[in-house]
Amino acid sequence: MAMMPKRVKYRKSQKGRVKGNATRGNYVAFGEYGLQSLEPGRVSAEVLEASRMVLSRAVRGGGKLYIRVFPHKSITSIPAETRMGKGKGEVDYWAAIVKPGTVLFEVAGIPESRARAAFARVAYKMPVTCRFVSRRPTL
Amino acid sequence: MAEAVTIQVEPRDPTKNKGTGSRVARKLRAQGRVPAIIYGHKLPPVPISLAQDDVAMMLKKSVHLAQLSWDGATELAVVRDVQWDHLGKEIIHLDFLRVSSGETVEAEVALETHGEPVGLSLGGRLEQLVRSLKIKAKPTAIPKSITIEVGGLNVGDAILVRDLKGMLPEGVSTDADESIMLVHVVEKKAGSAAASAAEGEAAAEGQAEGETSA
């Protein structure tokens, strides 16, 4: 089942705008390789779940997967052929807000070639352009 | 043990807003230079800039210690802080701390593993929990990295900070909590899809907490 919050204070949220760059969660912190967003946008829980399935298959047998984003934001929509008004629509799906620099997933314990291949498949599913990243050197 | 690299730096123009500020820094970066500052030893801080190639060379060599020279003066300094851009592609600012060769300084050094644990062949998986360690050493004794020998680890075995004593180079010590686990060999989970799904979800839930504490 796709990820969603267990409990929220308010069911529906305003649309908002994604401004600026990621100032936190923008480096590989837990694993060895990661997938980084280069654009602002929303990643739905469905896409995250599909990506998780691809990555968990890649790390099976010796690796570890870290999911660095969570779909905290509810996205509402109104049904087709509905007249204007009558209030805000119902929650359609949940999404994670990502900014340029946000690290979406990390993996550890697998070779770079395998991580690259898996992240390439995941990047294809993403609604934002992504790039493969590895750990920053310690200085 | 890493030798100090000699880097030619330029003090920033003090006539223009003391050579500091975001506008000045942006101009320097456009010219292929990295703004930096030197402080410590109760002397006034000096805003400087250095070539991006020199920074790349320091990164490549994993050198913490630098001999900074400008206008005939030289200062021995260690890298205290590094600021990256939001994508982690480029270094946008460096902090250098003045040091003398005799004093003990703190530095963050990468941890590397060496060898293949015995437990891997018995169905285990090596997990490295800590990637870098804060050490104390004389500037010239700061190693590029600390290598942890993991060859003898069986399933369920771990190496803690207290086990590092024999592995630290001479003249290097650490104040880190002795009970912190650095690496361990854990048993592989069953390869079922359900197990991996549960693992992924657990990682996602723990992520928010992990980020706030990071």
Short mmCIF file of N, CA, C and O in Angstrom, two decimals, chain B residues 119-207:
data_model
loop_
_atom_site.label_atom_id
_atom_site.label_comp_id
_atom_site.label_asym_id
_atom_site.label_seq_id
_atom_site.Cartn_x
_atom_site.Cartn_y
_atom_site.Cartn_z
N GLY B 119 31.36 -13.39 8.24
CA GLY B 119 29.91 -13.55 8.32
C GLY B 119 29.19 -13.42 6.99
O GLY B 119 28.06 -13.86 6.85
N LEU B 120 29.84 -12.82 5.98
CA LEU B 120 29.19 -12.64 4.68
C LEU B 120 28.90 -13.99 4.03
O LEU B 120 27.85 -14.19 3.43
N SER B 121 29.85 -14.91 4.18
CA SER B 121 29.66 -16.23 3.57
C SER B 121 28.64 -17.06 4.36
O SER B 121 28.15 -18.07 3.86
N LEU B 122 28.33 -16.62 5.58
CA LEU B 122 27.36 -17.36 6.41
C LEU B 122 25.97 -16.70 6.36
O LEU B 122 25.16 -16.88 7.26
N GLY B 123 25.77 -15.87 5.36
CA GLY B 123 24.45 -15.25 5.19
C GLY B 123 24.29 -13.94 5.91
O GLY B 123 23.18 -13.53 6.23
N GLY B 124 25.38 -13.25 6.15
CA GLY B 124 25.31 -11.95 6.82
C GLY B 124 25.47 -10.80 5.85
O GLY B 124 25.77 -11.00 4.66
N ARG B 125 25.25 -9.62 6.35
CA ARG B 125 25.37 -8.40 5.53
C ARG B 125 26.11 -7.36 6.35
O ARG B 125 25.76 -7.12 7.52
N LEU B 126 27.15 -6.75 5.74
CA LEU B 126 27.93 -5.73 6.45
C LEU B 126 27.20 -4.41 6.37
O LEU B 126 26.83 -3.97 5.29
N GLU B 127 27.02 -3.79 7.51
CA GLU B 127 26.34 -2.49 7.55
C GLU B 127 27.25 -1.49 8.24
O GLU B 127 27.66 -1.72 9.39
N GLN B 128 27.58 -0.41 7.52
CA GLN B 128 28.41 0.64 8.12
C GLN B 128 27.49 1.75 8.61
O GLN B 128 26.81 2.39 7.82
N LEU B 129 27.50 1.96 9.92
CA LEU B 129 26.56 2.92 10.52
C LEU B 129 27.15 4.31 10.60
O LEU B 129 26.43 5.30 10.59
N VAL B 130 28.46 4.40 10.75
CA VAL B 130 29.13 5.70 10.88
C VAL B 130 30.13 5.83 9.74
O VAL B 130 30.90 4.90 9.49
N ARG B 131 30.09 6.94 9.04
CA ARG B 131 30.95 7.12 7.86
C ARG B 131 32.14 8.02 8.14
O ARG B 131 33.10 8.03 7.40
N SER B 132 32.04 8.86 9.17
CA SER B 132 33.18 9.72 9.50
C SER B 132 33.25 9.89 11.01
O SER B 132 32.25 9.74 11.70
N LEU B 133 34.45 10.17 11.48
CA LEU B 133 34.68 10.23 12.92
C LEU B 133 35.47 11.49 13.25
O LEU B 133 36.39 11.87 12.50
N LYS B 134 35.10 12.14 14.35
CA LYS B 134 35.85 13.32 14.79
C LYS B 134 37.05 12.84 15.60
O LYS B 134 36.87 12.11 16.58
N ILE B 135 38.23 13.23 15.16
CA ILE B 135 39.44 12.77 15.86
C ILE B 135 40.22 13.96 16.40
O ILE B 135 39.98 15.12 16.01
N LYS B 136 41.16 13.68 17.29
CA LYS B 136 42.07 14.69 17.81
C LYS B 136 43.49 14.25 17.47
O LYS B 136 43.85 13.11 17.75
N ALA B 137 44.23 15.16 16.87
CA ALA B 137 45.61 14.82 16.50
C ALA B 137 46.39 16.10 16.23
O ALA B 137 45.79 17.17 16.08
N LYS B 138 47.70 15.97 16.16
CA LYS B 138 48.53 17.10 15.73
C LYS B 138 48.25 17.31 14.24
O LYS B 138 47.97 16.34 13.53
N PRO B 139 48.30 18.55 13.77
CA PRO B 139 47.91 18.82 12.37
C PRO B 139 48.62 17.92 11.36
O PRO B 139 48.00 17.47 10.40
N THR B 140 49.89 17.65 11.58
CA THR B 140 50.62 16.84 10.60
C THR B 140 50.30 15.35 10.73
O THR B 140 50.66 14.57 9.85
N ALA B 141 49.62 14.99 11.83
CA ALA B 141 49.31 13.56 12.03
C ALA B 141 47.89 13.20 11.62
O ALA B 141 47.47 12.07 11.80
N ILE B 142 47.14 14.19 11.09
CA ILE B 142 45.75 13.89 10.70
C ILE B 142 45.77 12.94 9.50
O ILE B 142 46.33 13.27 8.46
N PRO B 143 45.17 11.76 9.65
CA PRO B 143 45.18 10.82 8.52
C PRO B 143 44.14 11.19 7.47
O PRO B 143 43.18 11.91 7.77
N LYS B 144 44.33 10.68 6.25
CA LYS B 144 43.34 10.91 5.19
C LYS B 144 42.05 10.19 5.55
O LYS B 144 40.95 10.68 5.32
N SER B 145 42.18 8.98 6.08
CA SER B 145 41.02 8.20 6.49
C SER B 145 41.45 7.18 7.54
O SER B 145 42.65 6.92 7.69
N ILE B 146 40.48 6.62 8.24
CA ILE B 146 40.77 5.57 9.21
C ILE B 146 40.21 4.27 8.66
O ILE B 146 39.04 4.21 8.27
N THR B 147 41.07 3.27 8.58
CA THR B 147 40.64 1.99 8.03
C THR B 147 40.29 1.03 9.16
O THR B 147 41.08 0.84 10.08
N ILE B 148 39.08 0.48 9.07
CA ILE B 148 38.62 -0.49 10.06
C ILE B 148 38.74 -1.88 9.45
O ILE B 148 38.22 -2.12 8.36
N GLU B 149 39.44 -2.77 10.14
CA GLU B 149 39.59 -4.15 9.67
C GLU B 149 38.35 -4.94 10.06
O GLU B 149 38.06 -5.11 11.24
N VAL B 150 37.59 -5.37 9.05
CA VAL B 150 36.32 -6.06 9.34
C VAL B 150 36.37 -7.54 8.98
O VAL B 150 35.36 -8.23 9.09
N GLY B 151 37.55 -8.02 8.58
CA GLY B 151 37.70 -9.41 8.12
C GLY B 151 37.23 -10.45 9.13
O GLY B 151 36.69 -11.48 8.77
N GLY B 152 37.43 -10.17 10.41
CA GLY B 152 37.11 -11.17 11.43
C GLY B 152 35.67 -11.14 11.94
O GLY B 152 35.34 -11.89 12.86
N LEU B 153 34.85 -10.30 11.37
CA LEU B 153 33.48 -10.16 11.90
C LEU B 153 32.57 -11.30 11.45
O LEU B 153 32.49 -11.60 10.27
N ASN B 154 31.91 -11.89 12.42
CA ASN B 154 30.93 -12.93 12.13
C ASN B 154 29.53 -12.32 12.20
O ASN B 154 29.39 -11.16 12.58
N VAL B 155 28.52 -13.10 11.89
CA VAL B 155 27.15 -12.59 11.96
C VAL B 155 26.84 -12.21 13.42
O VAL B 155 27.06 -13.00 14.32
N GLY B 156 26.38 -10.99 13.61
CA GLY B 156 26.06 -10.51 14.96
C GLY B 156 27.20 -9.76 15.62
O GLY B 156 27.01 -9.13 16.65
N ASP B 157 28.40 -9.81 15.02
CA ASP B 157 29.55 -9.08 15.58
C ASP B 157 29.51 -7.62 15.16
O ASP B 157 28.94 -7.28 14.12
N ALA B 158 30.14 -6.79 15.97
CA ALA B 158 30.16 -5.36 15.67
C ALA B 158 31.48 -4.75 16.10
O ALA B 158 32.19 -5.31 16.95
N ILE B 159 31.83 -3.64 15.51
CA ILE B 159 32.99 -2.87 15.95
C ILE B 159 32.49 -1.55 16.49
O ILE B 159 31.76 -0.81 15.80
N LEU B 160 32.84 -1.27 17.74
CA LEU B 160 32.42 -0.05 18.41
C LEU B 160 33.61 0.91 18.47
O LEU B 160 34.74 0.52 18.17
N VAL B 161 33.34 2.13 18.90
CA VAL B 161 34.42 3.12 19.00
C VAL B 161 35.52 2.60 19.94
O VAL B 161 36.70 2.80 19.68
N ARG B 162 35.11 1.90 21.00
CA ARG B 162 36.10 1.41 21.96
C ARG B 162 37.04 0.37 21.34
O ARG B 162 38.14 0.18 21.81
N ASP B 163 36.57 -0.28 20.26
CA ASP B 163 37.41 -1.29 19.60
C ASP B 163 38.41 -0.67 18.63
O ASP B 163 39.24 -1.37 18.05
N LEU B 164 38.33 0.64 18.46
CA LEU B 164 39.19 1.31 17.48
C LEU B 164 40.62 1.49 17.95
O LEU B 164 41.49 1.77 17.14
N LYS B 165 40.83 1.32 19.26
CA LYS B 165 42.13 1.69 19.85
C LYS B 165 43.33 1.16 19.06
O LYS B 165 44.28 1.88 18.80
N GLY B 166 43.25 -0.10 18.66
CA GLY B 166 44.37 -0.68 17.93
C GLY B 166 44.42 -0.22 16.48
O GLY B 166 45.45 -0.36 15.83
N MET B 167 43.32 0.30 15.97
CA MET B 167 43.24 0.63 14.54
C MET B 167 43.58 2.10 14.26
O MET B 167 43.82 2.47 13.12
N LEU B 168 43.56 2.94 15.31
CA LEU B 168 43.86 4.36 15.09
C LEU B 168 45.36 4.53 14.86
O LEU B 168 46.17 3.90 15.55
N PRO B 169 45.73 5.39 13.92
CA PRO B 169 47.16 5.65 13.71
C PRO B 169 47.79 6.28 14.96
O PRO B 169 47.08 6.81 15.82
N GLU B 170 49.09 6.24 15.01
CA GLU B 170 49.81 6.78 16.17
C GLU B 170 49.56 8.29 16.30
O GLU B 170 49.57 9.01 15.30
N GLY B 171 49.32 8.74 17.51
CA GLY B 171 49.10 10.16 17.76
C GLY B 171 47.69 10.62 17.49
O GLY B 171 47.39 11.81 17.53
N VAL B 172 46.80 9.69 17.19
CA VAL B 172 45.40 10.04 16.89
C VAL B 172 44.51 9.45 17.98
O VAL B 172 44.66 8.30 18.36
N SER B 173 43.61 10.28 18.50
CA SER B 173 42.67 9.80 19.51
C SER B 173 41.28 10.35 19.17
O SER B 173 41.15 11.25 18.33
N THR B 174 40.28 9.80 19.80
CA THR B 174 38.92 10.31 19.57
C THR B 174 38.18 10.45 20.89
O THR B 174 38.39 9.66 21.81
N ASP B 175 37.33 11.47 20.95
CA ASP B 175 36.51 11.72 22.15
C ASP B 175 35.10 11.17 21.97
O ASP B 175 34.25 11.36 22.84
N ALA B 176 34.86 10.50 20.85
CA ALA B 176 33.50 10.00 20.58
C ALA B 176 33.09 9.00 21.64
O ALA B 176 33.94 8.31 22.22
N ASP B 177 31.78 8.91 21.87
CA ASP B 177 31.23 7.98 22.85
C ASP B 177 31.69 6.55 22.50
O ASP B 177 31.51 6.09 21.38
N GLU B 178 32.24 5.87 23.49
CA GLU B 178 32.84 4.55 23.24
C GLU B 178 31.82 3.49 22.86
O GLU B 178 32.17 2.46 22.30
N SER B 179 30.55 3.76 23.17
CA SER B 179 29.53 2.74 22.89
C SER B 179 28.92 2.89 21.50
O SER B 179 28.03 2.13 21.13
N ILE B 180 29.38 3.88 20.73
CA ILE B 180 28.81 4.07 19.38
C ILE B 180 29.27 2.93 18.47
O ILE B 180 30.47 2.62 18.40
N MET B 181 28.30 2.34 17.78
CA MET B 181 28.61 1.23 16.87
C MET B 181 29.00 1.78 15.51
O MET B 181 28.30 2.64 14.99
N LEU B 182 30.12 1.30 14.99
CA LEU B 182 30.60 1.81 13.70
C LEU B 182 30.16 0.91 12.54
O LEU B 182 29.59 1.37 11.57
N VAL B 183 30.48 -0.37 12.67
CA VAL B 183 30.05 -1.35 11.65
C VAL B 183 29.56 -2.61 12.35
O VAL B 183 29.98 -2.91 13.47
N HIS B 184 28.67 -3.31 11.72
CA HIS B 184 28.26 -4.61 12.24
C HIS B 184 27.81 -5.50 11.09
O HIS B 184 27.52 -5.03 9.99
N VAL B 185 27.81 -6.80 11.37
CA VAL B 185 27.33 -7.75 10.37
C VAL B 185 25.99 -8.28 10.87
O VAL B 185 25.91 -8.83 11.96
N VAL B 186 24.97 -8.03 10.08
CA VAL B 186 23.62 -8.45 10.46
C VAL B 186 23.17 -9.60 9.57
O VAL B 186 23.66 -9.74 8.44
N GLU B 187 22.25 -10.36 10.09
CA GLU B 187 21.72 -11.48 9.31
C GLU B 187 20.82 -10.93 8.22
O GLU B 187 20.01 -10.02 8.48
N LYS B 188 20.96 -11.50 7.02
CA LYS B 188 20.09 -11.05 5.92
C LYS B 188 18.67 -11.45 6.21
O LYS B 188 18.42 -12.54 6.72
N LYS B 189 17.74 -10.55 5.87
CA LYS B 189 16.33 -10.87 6.06
C LYS B 189 15.89 -11.84 4.98
O LYS B 189 16.53 -11.95 3.94
N ALA B 190 14.76 -12.52 5.24
CA ALA B 190 14.21 -13.43 4.22
C ALA B 190 13.94 -12.64 2.95
O ALA B 190 13.47 -11.50 3.02
N GLY B 191 14.22 -13.24 1.82
CA GLY B 191 14.14 -12.52 0.54
C GLY B 191 12.73 -12.32 0.03
O GLY B 191 12.53 -12.01 -1.13
N SER B 192 11.72 -12.50 0.86
CA SER B 192 10.35 -12.34 0.38
C SER B 192 10.03 -10.88 0.12
O SER B 192 10.62 -9.98 0.71
N ALA B 193 9.08 -10.66 -0.73
CA ALA B 193 8.68 -9.29 -1.09
C ALA B 193 8.09 -8.60 0.12
O ALA B 193 8.29 -7.40 0.33
N ALA B 194 7.38 -9.37 0.96
CA ALA B 194 6.74 -8.76 2.14
C ALA B 194 7.79 -8.20 3.09
O ALA B 194 7.64 -7.11 3.62
N ALA B 195 8.88 -8.95 3.24
CA ALA B 195 9.93 -8.51 4.17
C ALA B 195 10.58 -7.24 3.67
O ALA B 195 10.80 -6.29 4.44
N SER B 196 10.86 -7.21 2.37
CA SER B 196 11.52 -6.01 1.83
C SER B 196 10.58 -4.82 1.84
O SER B 196 10.99 -3.68 2.03
N ALA B 197 9.27 -5.09 1.68
CA ALA B 197 8.29 -4.00 1.72
C ALA B 197 8.25 -3.40 3.12
O ALA B 197 8.25 -2.18 3.29
N ALA B 198 8.25 -4.27 4.13
CA ALA B 198 8.21 -3.79 5.51
C ALA B 198 9.46 -2.98 5.83
O ALA B 198 9.38 -1.94 6.48
N GLU B 199 10.58 -3.44 5.30
CA GLU B 199 11.85 -2.73 5.54
C GLU B 199 11.81 -1.33 4.95
O GLU B 199 12.20 -0.36 5.58
N GLY B 200 11.27 -1.24 3.74
CA GLY B 200 11.19 0.05 3.06
C GLY B 200 10.30 1.02 3.80
O GLY B 200 10.62 2.19 3.97
N GLU B 201 9.18 0.51 4.30
CA GLU B 201 8.25 1.36 5.02
C GLU B 201 8.84 1.85 6.34
O GLU B 201 8.69 3.00 6.72
N ALA B 202 9.54 0.93 6.98
CA ALA B 202 10.17 1.30 8.26
C ALA B 202 11.20 2.39 8.04
O ALA B 202 11.29 3.35 8.80
N ALA B 203 11.94 2.25 6.94
CA ALA B 203 12.96 3.26 6.63
C ALA B 203 12.30 4.60 6.36
O ALA B 203 12.79 5.64 6.78
N ALA B 204 11.16 4.57 5.68
CA ALA B 204 10.47 5.82 5.35
C ALA B 204 9.95 6.50 6.60
O ALA B 204 10.03 7.72 6.74
N GLU B 205 9.41 5.70 7.52
CA GLU B 205 8.87 6.29 8.73
C GLU B 205 9.96 6.86 9.62
O GLU B 205 9.80 7.89 10.25
N GLY B 206 11.08 6.16 9.65
CA GLY B 206 12.19 6.62 10.49
C GLY B 206 12.93 7.78 9.88
O GLY B 206 13.72 8.44 10.53
N GLN B 207 12.66 8.03 8.60
CA GLN B 207 13.41 9.05 7.87
C GLN B 207 13.20 10.43 8.45
O GLN B 207 14.15 11.18 8.62
#
